[in-house]
């Protein structure tokens, strides 16, 4: 809960917890996989992904595609990180769009 009494979103809870852990990690150190985080937090994969996106947007972590997420060694706000975050968001939105379209179009695989 926040000071105002409004509960934090689950994605914010993931980001808050990982943010504290990242403070104890070294730049370049790998975070747990998304699957491991889903099991750990008990939240949906999209929720964990949203929490990781918050940390990428802050510059705290960087994504290396299928290799995972790593503690950033770059200063926060680095333009390369911002571009990576935008690409990641576009990719996530594309996947969501494809899933929604598949549900709306019978016979589409």
XYZ file of C-alpha atoms in Angstrom:
109
model
C 0.000 0.000 0.000
C 1.069 3.549 -0.568
C 0.920 6.372 1.921
C -2.385 7.510 0.421
C -3.908 4.091 1.072
C -4.303 3.292 -2.626
C -2.977 -0.202 -3.328
C -0.107 -0.537 -5.811
C -0.799 -2.440 -9.011
C 0.637 -5.939 -9.249
C 3.074 -4.760 -11.934
C 4.243 -1.990 -9.589
C 4.664 -4.562 -6.816
C 6.881 -6.675 -9.089
C 8.921 -3.612 -10.080
C 9.229 -2.416 -6.464
C 10.468 -5.794 -5.227
C 12.927 -6.273 -8.075
C 14.147 -2.676 -7.782
C 15.251 -3.392 -4.211
C 16.989 -6.609 -5.272
C 18.724 -4.895 -8.197
C 20.349 -2.471 -5.750
C 22.291 -5.453 -4.365
C 23.297 -6.775 -7.811
C 26.165 -5.910 -10.116
C 25.782 -4.354 -13.600
C 25.408 -7.124 -16.156
C 24.021 -9.592 -13.637
C 21.077 -11.594 -14.987
C 17.627 -11.386 -13.410
C 15.513 -14.517 -12.934
C 13.579 -15.606 -16.011
C 10.037 -14.398 -16.541
C 8.795 -17.921 -15.840
C 10.677 -17.991 -12.535
C 9.227 -14.604 -11.609
C 5.694 -15.754 -12.484
C 6.107 -18.731 -10.147
C 7.674 -16.585 -7.441
C 5.078 -13.793 -7.444
C 2.068 -15.895 -8.429
C 1.010 -13.273 -10.989
C 0.184 -13.685 -14.668
C 3.012 -13.551 -17.170
C 1.749 -10.268 -18.618
C 1.773 -8.718 -15.139
C 5.393 -9.753 -14.587
C 6.263 -8.513 -18.066
C 4.660 -5.153 -17.245
C 6.716 -4.945 -14.037
C 9.888 -5.644 -15.997
C 8.856 -2.996 -18.541
C 8.670 -0.434 -15.740
C 12.255 -1.241 -14.759
C 13.429 -1.094 -18.390
C 11.753 2.300 -18.797
C 13.611 3.523 -15.712
C 16.887 2.230 -17.115
C 17.404 -0.134 -14.183
C 17.511 -3.211 -16.444
C 18.089 -3.970 -20.094
C 16.582 -6.759 -22.145
C 18.758 -9.011 -24.253
C 15.884 -10.682 -26.075
C 15.764 -14.418 -25.467
C 18.830 -14.193 -23.237
C 16.851 -12.442 -20.499
C 16.969 -9.224 -18.510
C 20.146 -7.842 -17.001
C 21.037 -5.146 -14.495
C 21.929 -2.054 -16.472
C 25.414 -0.700 -16.331
C 24.347 2.397 -18.235
C 23.152 5.645 -16.713
C 19.395 5.847 -16.407
C 17.689 7.538 -19.288
C 20.211 6.311 -21.851
C 18.728 6.660 -25.349
C 19.663 3.083 -26.322
C 17.715 1.763 -23.351
C 14.755 3.927 -24.296
C 14.788 2.522 -27.828
C 15.008 -1.031 -26.476
C 12.050 -0.346 -24.199
C 9.950 1.015 -27.049
C 10.832 -2.009 -29.190
C 9.910 -4.305 -26.307
C 6.556 -2.587 -25.836
C 5.813 -2.775 -29.566
C 6.660 -6.477 -29.528
C 4.405 -7.117 -26.525
C 1.550 -5.158 -28.099
C 1.984 -7.042 -31.377
C 1.705 -10.363 -29.557
C -1.421 -9.187 -27.723
C -2.960 -7.964 -30.988
C -2.272 -11.296 -32.693
C -3.831 -13.180 -29.776
C -6.945 -11.004 -29.847
C -7.286 -11.334 -33.611
C -6.926 -15.106 -33.347
C -9.832 -15.221 -30.867
C -12.023 -13.090 -33.122
C -11.328 -15.002 -36.346
C -12.534 -18.624 -36.162
C -10.282 -21.066 -37.961
C -7.200 -18.850 -37.659
C -4.261 -20.586 -35.989
